[in-house]
XYZ file of C-alpha atoms in Angstrom:
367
model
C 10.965 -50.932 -39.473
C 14.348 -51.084 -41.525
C 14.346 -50.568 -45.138
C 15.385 -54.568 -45.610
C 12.496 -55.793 -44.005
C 9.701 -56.929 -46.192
C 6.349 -55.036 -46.287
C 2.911 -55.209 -47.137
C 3.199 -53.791 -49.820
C 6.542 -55.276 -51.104
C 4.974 -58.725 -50.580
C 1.642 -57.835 -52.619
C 4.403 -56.670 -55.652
C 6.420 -59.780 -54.906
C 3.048 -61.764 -55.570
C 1.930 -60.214 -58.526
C 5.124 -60.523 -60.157
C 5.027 -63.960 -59.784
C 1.390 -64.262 -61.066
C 2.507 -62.353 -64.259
C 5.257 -64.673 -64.419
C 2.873 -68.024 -64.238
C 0.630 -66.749 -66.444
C 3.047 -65.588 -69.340
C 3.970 -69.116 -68.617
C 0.462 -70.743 -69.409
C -0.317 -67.951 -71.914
C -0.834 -68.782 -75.676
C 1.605 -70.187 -77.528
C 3.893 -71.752 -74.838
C 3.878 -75.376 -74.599
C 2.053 -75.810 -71.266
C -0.589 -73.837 -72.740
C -0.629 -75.975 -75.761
C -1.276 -79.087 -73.949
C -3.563 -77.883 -71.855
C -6.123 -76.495 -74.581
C -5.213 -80.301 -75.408
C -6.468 -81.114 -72.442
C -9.643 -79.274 -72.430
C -10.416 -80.515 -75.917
C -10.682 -84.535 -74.869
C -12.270 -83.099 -71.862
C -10.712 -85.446 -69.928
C -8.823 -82.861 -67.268
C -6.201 -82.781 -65.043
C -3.805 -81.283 -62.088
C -0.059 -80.414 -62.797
C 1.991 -79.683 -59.755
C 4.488 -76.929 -61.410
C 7.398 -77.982 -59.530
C 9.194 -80.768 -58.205
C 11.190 -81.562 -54.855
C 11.002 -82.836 -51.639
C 8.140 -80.846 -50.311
C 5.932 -82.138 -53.798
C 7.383 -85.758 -52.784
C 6.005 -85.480 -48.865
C 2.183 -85.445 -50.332
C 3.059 -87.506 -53.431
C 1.490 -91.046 -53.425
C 1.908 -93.517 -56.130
C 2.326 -92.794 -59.340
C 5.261 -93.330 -62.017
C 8.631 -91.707 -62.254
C 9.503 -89.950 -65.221
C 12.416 -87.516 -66.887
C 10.811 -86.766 -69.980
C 10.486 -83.897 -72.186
C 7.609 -81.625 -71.443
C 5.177 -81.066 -75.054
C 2.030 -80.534 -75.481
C 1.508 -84.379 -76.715
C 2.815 -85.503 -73.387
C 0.833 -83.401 -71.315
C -2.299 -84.463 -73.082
C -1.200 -88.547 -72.864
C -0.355 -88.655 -69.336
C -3.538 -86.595 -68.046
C -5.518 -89.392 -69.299
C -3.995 -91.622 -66.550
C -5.760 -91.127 -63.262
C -3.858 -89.268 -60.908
C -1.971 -85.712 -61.821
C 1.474 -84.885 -63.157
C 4.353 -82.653 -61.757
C 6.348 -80.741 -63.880
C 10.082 -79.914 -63.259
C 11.103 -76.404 -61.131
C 12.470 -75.603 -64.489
C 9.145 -76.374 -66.360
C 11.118 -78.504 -69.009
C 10.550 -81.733 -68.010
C 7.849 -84.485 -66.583
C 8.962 -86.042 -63.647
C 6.222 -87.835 -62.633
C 2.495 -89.190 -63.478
C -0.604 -90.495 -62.037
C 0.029 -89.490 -58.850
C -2.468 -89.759 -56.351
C -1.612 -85.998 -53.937
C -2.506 -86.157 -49.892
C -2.282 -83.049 -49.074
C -2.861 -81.742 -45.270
C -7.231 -82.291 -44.856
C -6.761 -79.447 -42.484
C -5.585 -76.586 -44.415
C -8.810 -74.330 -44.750
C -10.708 -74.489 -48.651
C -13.413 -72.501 -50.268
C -13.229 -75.547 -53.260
C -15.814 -78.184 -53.653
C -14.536 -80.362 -56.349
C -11.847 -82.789 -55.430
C -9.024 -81.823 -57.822
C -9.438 -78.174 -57.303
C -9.701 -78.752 -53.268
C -6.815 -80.996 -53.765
C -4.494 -78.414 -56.322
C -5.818 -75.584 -53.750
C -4.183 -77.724 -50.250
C -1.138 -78.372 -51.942
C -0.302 -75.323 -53.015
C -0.438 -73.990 -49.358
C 0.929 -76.744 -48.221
C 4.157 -76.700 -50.672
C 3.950 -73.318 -51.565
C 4.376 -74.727 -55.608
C 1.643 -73.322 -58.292
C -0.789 -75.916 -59.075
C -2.620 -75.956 -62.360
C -6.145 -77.715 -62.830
C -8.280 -78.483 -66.190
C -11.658 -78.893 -65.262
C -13.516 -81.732 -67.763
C -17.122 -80.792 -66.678
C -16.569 -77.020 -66.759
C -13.997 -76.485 -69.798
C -11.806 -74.153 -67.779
C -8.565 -73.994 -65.972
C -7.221 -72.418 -62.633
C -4.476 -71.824 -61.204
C -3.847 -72.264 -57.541
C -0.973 -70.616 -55.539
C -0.781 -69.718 -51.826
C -4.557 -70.112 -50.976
C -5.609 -67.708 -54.043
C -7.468 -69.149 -56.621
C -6.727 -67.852 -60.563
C -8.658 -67.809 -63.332
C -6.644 -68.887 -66.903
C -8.935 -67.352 -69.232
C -9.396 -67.962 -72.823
C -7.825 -65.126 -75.198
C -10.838 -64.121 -76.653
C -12.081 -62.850 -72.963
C -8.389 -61.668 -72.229
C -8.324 -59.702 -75.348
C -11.624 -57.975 -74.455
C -10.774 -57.328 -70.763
C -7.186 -56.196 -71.699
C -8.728 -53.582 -74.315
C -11.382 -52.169 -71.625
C -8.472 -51.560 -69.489
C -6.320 -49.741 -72.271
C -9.551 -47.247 -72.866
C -8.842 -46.841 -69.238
C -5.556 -45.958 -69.256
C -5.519 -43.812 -72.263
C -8.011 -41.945 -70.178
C -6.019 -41.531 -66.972
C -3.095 -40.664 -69.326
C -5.346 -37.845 -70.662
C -6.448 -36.444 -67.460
C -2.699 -36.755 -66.470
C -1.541 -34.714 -69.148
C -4.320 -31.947 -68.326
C -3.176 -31.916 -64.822
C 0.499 -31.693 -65.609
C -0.234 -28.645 -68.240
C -2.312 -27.004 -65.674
C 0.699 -27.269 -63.053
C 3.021 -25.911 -65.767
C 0.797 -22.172 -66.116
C 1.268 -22.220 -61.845
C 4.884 -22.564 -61.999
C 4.730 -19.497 -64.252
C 2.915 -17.966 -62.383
C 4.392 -18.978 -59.266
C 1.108 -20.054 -57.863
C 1.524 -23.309 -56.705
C 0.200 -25.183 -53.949
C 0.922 -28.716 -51.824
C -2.181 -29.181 -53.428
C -1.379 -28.621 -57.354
C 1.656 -31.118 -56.785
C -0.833 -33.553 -54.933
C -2.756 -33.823 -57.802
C -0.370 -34.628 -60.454
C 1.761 -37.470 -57.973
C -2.591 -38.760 -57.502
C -2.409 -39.031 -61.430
C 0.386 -40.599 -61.665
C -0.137 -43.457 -59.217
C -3.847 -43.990 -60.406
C -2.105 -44.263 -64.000
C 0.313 -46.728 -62.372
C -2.242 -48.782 -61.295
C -4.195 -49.402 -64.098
C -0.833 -49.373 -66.214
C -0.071 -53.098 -63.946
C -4.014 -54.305 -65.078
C -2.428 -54.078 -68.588
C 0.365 -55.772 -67.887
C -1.047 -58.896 -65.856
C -2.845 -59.119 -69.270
C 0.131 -58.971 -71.749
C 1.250 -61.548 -70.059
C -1.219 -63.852 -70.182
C -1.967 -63.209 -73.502
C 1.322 -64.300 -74.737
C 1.885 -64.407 -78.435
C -1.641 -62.909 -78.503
C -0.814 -59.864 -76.587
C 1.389 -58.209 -78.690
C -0.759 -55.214 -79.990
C -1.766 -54.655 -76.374
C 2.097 -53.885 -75.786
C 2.052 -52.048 -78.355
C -0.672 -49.670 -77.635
C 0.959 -49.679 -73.989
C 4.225 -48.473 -74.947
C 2.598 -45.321 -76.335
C 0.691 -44.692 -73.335
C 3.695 -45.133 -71.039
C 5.808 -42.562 -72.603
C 7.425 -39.856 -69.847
C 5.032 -40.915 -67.874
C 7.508 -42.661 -65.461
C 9.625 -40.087 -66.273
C 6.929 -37.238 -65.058
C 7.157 -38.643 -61.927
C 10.518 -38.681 -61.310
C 11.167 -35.537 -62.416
C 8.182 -34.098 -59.814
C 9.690 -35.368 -57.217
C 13.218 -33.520 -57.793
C 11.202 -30.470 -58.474
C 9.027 -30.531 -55.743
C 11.592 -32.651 -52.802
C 11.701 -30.441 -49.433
C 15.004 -29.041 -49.134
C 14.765 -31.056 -45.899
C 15.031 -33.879 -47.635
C 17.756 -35.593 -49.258
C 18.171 -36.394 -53.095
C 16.334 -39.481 -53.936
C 14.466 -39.380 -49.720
C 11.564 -37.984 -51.749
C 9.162 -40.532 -53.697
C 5.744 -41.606 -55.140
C 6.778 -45.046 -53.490
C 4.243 -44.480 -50.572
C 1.146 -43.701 -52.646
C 0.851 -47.697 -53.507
C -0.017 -47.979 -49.737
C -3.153 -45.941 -49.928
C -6.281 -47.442 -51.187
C -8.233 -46.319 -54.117
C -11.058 -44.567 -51.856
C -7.826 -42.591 -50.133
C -6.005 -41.800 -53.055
C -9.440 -39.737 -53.940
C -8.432 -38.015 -51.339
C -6.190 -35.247 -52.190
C -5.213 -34.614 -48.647
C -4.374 -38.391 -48.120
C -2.159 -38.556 -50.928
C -0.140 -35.000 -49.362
C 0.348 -36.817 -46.517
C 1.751 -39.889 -48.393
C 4.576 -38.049 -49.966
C 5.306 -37.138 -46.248
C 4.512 -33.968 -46.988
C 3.438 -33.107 -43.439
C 0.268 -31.377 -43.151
C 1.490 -29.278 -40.104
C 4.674 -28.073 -42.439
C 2.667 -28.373 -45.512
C -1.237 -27.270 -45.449
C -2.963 -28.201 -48.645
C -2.728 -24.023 -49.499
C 0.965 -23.516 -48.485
C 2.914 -22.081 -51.194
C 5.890 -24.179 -53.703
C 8.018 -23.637 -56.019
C 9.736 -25.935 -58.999
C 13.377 -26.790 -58.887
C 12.909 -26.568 -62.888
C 14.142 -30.263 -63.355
C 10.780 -31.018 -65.652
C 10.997 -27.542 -67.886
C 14.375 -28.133 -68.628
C 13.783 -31.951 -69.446
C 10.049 -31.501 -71.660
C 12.170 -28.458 -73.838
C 16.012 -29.034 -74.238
C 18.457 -32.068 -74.924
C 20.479 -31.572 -71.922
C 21.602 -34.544 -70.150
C 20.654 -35.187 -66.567
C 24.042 -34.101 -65.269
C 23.992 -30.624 -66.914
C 19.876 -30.016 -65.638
C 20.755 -30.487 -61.986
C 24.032 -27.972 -62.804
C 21.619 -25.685 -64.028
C 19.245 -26.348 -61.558
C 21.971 -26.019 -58.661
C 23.110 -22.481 -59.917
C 19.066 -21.148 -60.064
C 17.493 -22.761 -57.519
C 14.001 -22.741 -58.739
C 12.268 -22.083 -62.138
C 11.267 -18.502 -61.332
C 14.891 -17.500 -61.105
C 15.584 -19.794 -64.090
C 13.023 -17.789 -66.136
C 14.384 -14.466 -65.682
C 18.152 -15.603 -66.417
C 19.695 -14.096 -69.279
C 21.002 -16.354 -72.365
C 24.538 -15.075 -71.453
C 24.075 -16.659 -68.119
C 22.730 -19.719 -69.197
C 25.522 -20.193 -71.651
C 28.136 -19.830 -68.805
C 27.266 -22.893 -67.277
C 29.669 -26.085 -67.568
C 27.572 -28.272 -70.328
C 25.262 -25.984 -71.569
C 27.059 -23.342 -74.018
C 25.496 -20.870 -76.091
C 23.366 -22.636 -78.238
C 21.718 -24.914 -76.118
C 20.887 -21.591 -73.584
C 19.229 -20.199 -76.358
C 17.317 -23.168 -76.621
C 16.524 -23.171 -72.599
C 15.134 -19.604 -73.195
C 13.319 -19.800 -76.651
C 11.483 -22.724 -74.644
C 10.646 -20.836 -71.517
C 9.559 -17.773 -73.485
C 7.300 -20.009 -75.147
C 5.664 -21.178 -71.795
C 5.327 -17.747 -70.791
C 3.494 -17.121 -73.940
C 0.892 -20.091 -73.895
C 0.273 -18.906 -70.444
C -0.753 -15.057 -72.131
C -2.820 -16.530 -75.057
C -4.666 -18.593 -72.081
C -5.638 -15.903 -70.384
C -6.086 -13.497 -73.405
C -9.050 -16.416 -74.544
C -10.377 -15.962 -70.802
């Protein structure tokens, strides 16, 4: 498989970026939204086809043609006419009401009521999101490609999305731990495929609860913006943690940027538990790399976490030392020799290592 072709995985991303995108779009405070609280209010209901075209028109039947302005008045107005509405592609305008849909009766459904069996066949059928306000039930869905989505209230968003920033906080936690505990084997020079297994694990398991927040900031909408807050401050160097492990760790088989995290979102969470699994996701072959076999930091995340140097001058440093261990025992004179860092900034580079060095003494001193 080329790296053009789509994947499994690229085509799971591809779909929950476009959830994230539909639900910002019906979150609080947007004009859809507005009409359809509207809607739920007069409990009177409804189906909006979010999109318009030829393909909406081929199981369209009936109905009136409109170009008018899409607010929250006029979505509540025209879902009291029997039939449902379809927005514009551009969600700006209403193009048509009380339409009476035939979709294809063939295309499989798990629904039992006829809007949402209706909403649910033409969305596979046209491939366009289809919202539906249920009067009896005071809730709405949202139906794309056979999937059914909830469109929760904010209260219940708010809750959910708070549960899953405890989480976070707490996989950013045990992150941190596992990054400081990788940092005393590079001193040491005691690290294993196994050490940098764990941290990449951390990482990804961060990553995934990291897009739970986000599917929620976005349908929170003008509601969700402590949640981003509170997730900015958990995301710091996070992304940049990994990044930086994979230029320390890369096989020297392997050419700059060959070595990712990227295959870790193929595992599932009962084999990214699996320590082993996750080795062999970075393609770090178990029959070149055993869980126990020895490795050794470029130096790319020391020199980043304690000096200002910019990328360019790190991998210049990085180039002339090869790994940390030769790093450490470099003289300030040497440091200082190197094109961007000077004399100042290598006294910086060393103050900073000496400092890991002692941490690393006190920790075993307290032992």
């Amino acid at each position: 498989m080329t790296d053009d072709q789509p994947t499994p995985e690229n085509d799971r991303e591809m779909e929950a970026a476009r959830v994230r995108h539909l639900m910002a779009l019906l979150a609080p405070g947007t004009p859809i939204r507005e009409g359809l609280d509207r809607i739920i209010n007069g409990r009177t209901g409804g189906l909006i086809v979010l999109g318009n075209g030829p393909e909406i028109d081929a199981v369209s039947s009936g109905g009136f043609k409109l170009d008018v302005r899409l607010t929250p008045q006029a979505l509540r107005e025209l879902s009291k006419m029997d039939g449902g509405l379809v927005v514009s592609s551009d969600h700006e305008r209403i193009t048509a009401a009380a339409v009476h849909f035939v979709p294809d009766g063939s295309l499989p459904t798990m629904e039992t009521g006829t809007r949402h069996r209706t909403a649910d066949r033409i969305s596979q059928q046209t491939g366009a999101p289809v919202v539906v306000v249920s009067a009896s039930m005071s809730v709405m869905s949202l139906f794309l490609d056979g999937r059914r989505y909830a469109i929760e209230r904010p209260e219940q968003l708010l809750a959910r999305a708070n549960q899953a920033l405890a989480t976070l906080s707490s996989y950013r936690t045990r992150l941190v731990e596992e990054a400081e505990n990788l940092t005393l084997l590079e001193v040491r020079d005691q690290v294993q495929v196994r050490d940098v297994a764990a941290v990449a694990q951390r990482v990804e398991m961060w990553r995934r609860i990291d897009a739970e927040v986000l599917s929620y900031v976005s349908a929170l909408g003008v509601e969700g913006r402590l949640v981003q807050l509170q997730r900015n401050e958990l995301c710091l160097g996070v992304e940049d943690l990994g990044r930086l492990l994979t230029e320390d760790y890369r096989p020297d088989s392997v050419a700059p940027g060959g070595f990712s995290l990227s295959g870790l979102q193929k595992l599932s969470w009962e084999d990214l538990l699996d320590v082993a699994k996750v080795a062999q996701a970075l393609d770090l072959d178990p029959a070149q790399h055993p869980l126990d076999a020895a490795m050794q930091a470029r130096g790319h995340r020391q020199l980043a976490s304690t000096t200002d140097l910019s990328s360019r001058t790190i991998q210049a440093v990085v180039d002339h030392f090869s790994n940390l261990q030769t790093l450490v025992s470099a003289s300030t004179s040497e440091l200082g020799n190197i094109k961007g860092v000077g004399l100042r900034r290598a006294r910086e580079i060393r103050q900073s290592l000496e400092s890991v060095f002692e941490n690393d003494q006190r920790t075993h001193h307290l032992r």
